């Protein structure tokens, strides 16, 4: 059958409020997808444009749609809602798509796209900063190809993320017997039954740290600060479990607080912040592959008095990640970042939080598109505080009781 192509372009109205971020060096997947990625960036380089980055969430979405086309013998675009459900948690605010069928090589499909005005526009659009490539063999056509472009990489989601692959934010918790569990979110502000995740042998006094996608594979990870100061990384599998621990640091036993998930310096790699014994806020840059890059540096002072510090995602709607911190008087403060390695002006966003025994940036638990906060009251009840996406609060609802038995929540 004759090869064919079609393109889906995102509208200018969708893009009007976002800013273009500078892409780091391109890094592609392997195999056939890598060839399409390289040829796509060759066209951009030829046109004098910055290369697109390869992103795990975009790759997974593109591959899933290519497989869907091959399985069903159809040739149609995915919807923006379908793409968003798979890429927004990784920070992509808008997406476009090229699809093709029947082309036998990477070179021929890229040439076909470049010969079509709509597809060429997607490939050479200066507003795009990332792309995912999908490739699948089919019977109706010999091959199906998908490009999903990402524009405006926003702050990564906080908390445990989607631990089990159902596209809803989840919550993790450490039990008193040293077992970590996942409480699955339903995307409507409720939590379902718990499941064990393969992380055992923890001690009650150890820190549980939600790290975001620290390993760069598109799935959120968790960390453990052991009593001997070893920082252990547990990579998420995307199916509700975590891999065996990998030690990524030592000497962390003196840290008063450890906060993961935030890309503080704007390089699209998840970092870790820590408050040391002197009250200094330290930045430990992630390398995007499950380890730290370079030496830590001080980014703040006088944080020892904070009784809680958490990564809240893009809490104020400026597309940069934010911290929330509770002071000794129970007031809650927003510390916005500028996405390039410094803070904006802090402001108070709440009072009366001194009775909370845990405060967690949990991501978008209610499916509203804005990050939320989960807090445990002294009676062990867990409460969802919905963020309004503008640095304030929406409604409050219960997530259940009996949470006082968990030494740590993330």
PDB file of C-alpha atoms in Angstrom, residues 20-30 33-34 36-42 44-45 49-60 62 87 90-96 122-123 125-134 146-154 156 213 216-218 263 266-270 287-288:
ATOM      1  CA  UNK A  20      10.601  28.955  25.363  1.00  0.00           C
ATOM      2  CA  UNK A  21      13.276  27.162  27.411  1.00  0.00           C
ATOM      3  CA  UNK A  22      16.806  26.485  26.275  1.00  0.00           C
ATOM      4  CA  UNK A  23      17.374  22.834  25.457  1.00  0.00           C
ATOM      5  CA  UNK A  24      20.335  20.920  26.897  1.00  0.00           C
ATOM      6  CA  UNK A  25      22.444  18.703  24.627  1.00  0.00           C
ATOM      7  CA  UNK A  26      20.328  16.183  22.729  1.00  0.00           C
ATOM      8  CA  UNK A  27      20.335  12.597  23.924  1.00  0.00           C
ATOM      9  CA  UNK A  28      18.386  10.019  21.903  1.00  0.00           C
ATOM     10  CA  UNK A  29      17.053   6.547  22.441  1.00  0.00           C
ATOM     11  CA  UNK A  30      18.567   3.611  20.593  1.00  0.00           C
ATOM     12  CA  UNK A  33      13.827   5.701  16.897  1.00  0.00           C
ATOM     13  CA  UNK A  34      17.325   7.054  17.382  1.00  0.00           C
ATOM     14  CA  UNK A  36      14.631   9.359  13.220  1.00  0.00           C
ATOM     15  CA  UNK A  37      15.652  11.524  16.168  1.00  0.00           C
ATOM     16  CA  UNK A  38      19.084  12.206  14.664  1.00  0.00           C
ATOM     17  CA  UNK A  39      17.690  12.973  11.210  1.00  0.00           C
ATOM     18  CA  UNK A  40      15.066  15.292  12.703  1.00  0.00           C
ATOM     19  CA  UNK A  41      17.704  17.257  14.569  1.00  0.00           C
ATOM     20  CA  UNK A  42      19.877  17.325  11.442  1.00  0.00           C
ATOM     21  CA  UNK A  44      16.806  21.634  12.566  1.00  0.00           C
ATOM     22  CA  UNK A  45      20.562  22.192  12.597  1.00  0.00           C
ATOM     23  CA  UNK A  49      17.677  25.904  14.988  1.00  0.00           C
ATOM     24  CA  UNK A  50      18.515  24.381  18.357  1.00  0.00           C
ATOM     25  CA  UNK A  51      18.243  20.586  18.542  1.00  0.00           C
ATOM     26  CA  UNK A  52      15.310  18.954  20.269  1.00  0.00           C
ATOM     27  CA  UNK A  53      15.919  16.913  23.400  1.00  0.00           C
ATOM     28  CA  UNK A  54      14.850  13.289  23.714  1.00  0.00           C
ATOM     29  CA  UNK A  55      12.436  12.878  26.603  1.00  0.00           C
ATOM     30  CA  UNK A  56      11.342   9.581  28.129  1.00  0.00           C
ATOM     31  CA  UNK A  57       7.699  10.633  28.567  1.00  0.00           C
ATOM     32  CA  UNK A  58       7.437  11.835  24.968  1.00  0.00           C
ATOM     33  CA  UNK A  59       9.137   8.659  23.735  1.00  0.00           C
ATOM     34  CA  UNK A  60       6.734   6.439  25.661  1.00  0.00           C
ATOM     35  CA  UNK A  62       4.938   8.177  20.776  1.00  0.00           C
ATOM     36  CA  UNK A  87       3.272  13.810  29.154  1.00  0.00           C
ATOM     37  CA  UNK A  90       6.798  15.218  32.988  1.00  0.00           C
ATOM     38  CA  UNK A  91       6.190  18.930  32.500  1.00  0.00           C
ATOM     39  CA  UNK A  92       5.135  19.215  28.848  1.00  0.00           C
ATOM     40  CA  UNK A  93       2.419  21.850  28.605  1.00  0.00           C
ATOM     41  CA  UNK A  94       1.627  21.491  24.888  1.00  0.00           C
ATOM     42  CA  UNK A  95       2.243  18.861  22.236  1.00  0.00           C
ATOM     43  CA  UNK A  96       2.058  18.361  18.473  1.00  0.00           C
ATOM     44  CA  UNK A 122       6.285  20.807  13.287  1.00  0.00           C
ATOM     45  CA  UNK A 123       9.885  19.661  12.798  1.00  0.00           C
ATOM     46  CA  UNK A 125       8.952  24.930  14.918  1.00  0.00           C
ATOM     47  CA  UNK A 126      11.242  27.010  17.149  1.00  0.00           C
ATOM     48  CA  UNK A 127       8.821  26.729  20.068  1.00  0.00           C
ATOM     49  CA  UNK A 128       9.282  22.990  20.410  1.00  0.00           C
ATOM     50  CA  UNK A 129      12.095  21.885  22.703  1.00  0.00           C
ATOM     51  CA  UNK A 130      11.569  18.105  22.888  1.00  0.00           C
ATOM     52  CA  UNK A 131      10.448  15.187  20.772  1.00  0.00           C
ATOM     53  CA  UNK A 132       9.555  11.540  21.289  1.00  0.00           C
ATOM     54  CA  UNK A 133       9.804   8.926  18.531  1.00  0.00           C
ATOM     55  CA  UNK A 134       7.612   5.853  18.118  1.00  0.00           C
ATOM     56  CA  UNK A 146       5.056   8.730  15.273  1.00  0.00           C
ATOM     57  CA  UNK A 147       6.699  11.951  16.403  1.00  0.00           C
ATOM     58  CA  UNK A 148       5.259  13.694  19.467  1.00  0.00           C
ATOM     59  CA  UNK A 149       6.708  17.161  19.978  1.00  0.00           C
ATOM     60  CA  UNK A 150       6.770  18.881  23.358  1.00  0.00           C
ATOM     61  CA  UNK A 151       6.647  22.590  23.912  1.00  0.00           C
ATOM     62  CA  UNK A 152       7.172  24.538  27.111  1.00  0.00           C
ATOM     63  CA  UNK A 153       8.705  22.168  29.630  1.00  0.00           C
ATOM     64  CA  UNK A 154       7.149  23.185  32.936  1.00  0.00           C
ATOM     65  CA  UNK A 156       8.050  18.504  37.077  1.00  0.00           C
ATOM     66  CA  UNK A 213      12.382  11.262  37.734  1.00  0.00           C
ATOM     67  CA  UNK A 216      15.801  10.031  33.655  1.00  0.00           C
ATOM     68  CA  UNK A 217      13.714   7.079  32.472  1.00  0.00           C
ATOM     69  CA  UNK A 218      10.336   8.807  32.652  1.00  0.00           C
ATOM     70  CA  UNK A 263      14.829  21.127  38.920  1.00  0.00           C
ATOM     71  CA  UNK A 266      16.684  24.755  34.862  1.00  0.00           C
ATOM     72  CA  UNK A 267      18.692  22.031  33.112  1.00  0.00           C
ATOM     73  CA  UNK A 268      15.670  19.644  33.059  1.00  0.00           C
ATOM     74  CA  UNK A 269      17.401  17.260  35.416  1.00  0.00           C
ATOM     75  CA  UNK A 270      15.924  16.622  38.838  1.00  0.00           C
ATOM     76  CA  UNK A 287      22.889  14.382  36.270  1.00  0.00           C
ATOM     77  CA  UNK A 288      19.639  13.007  34.837  1.00  0.00           C
TER      78      UNK A 288
END
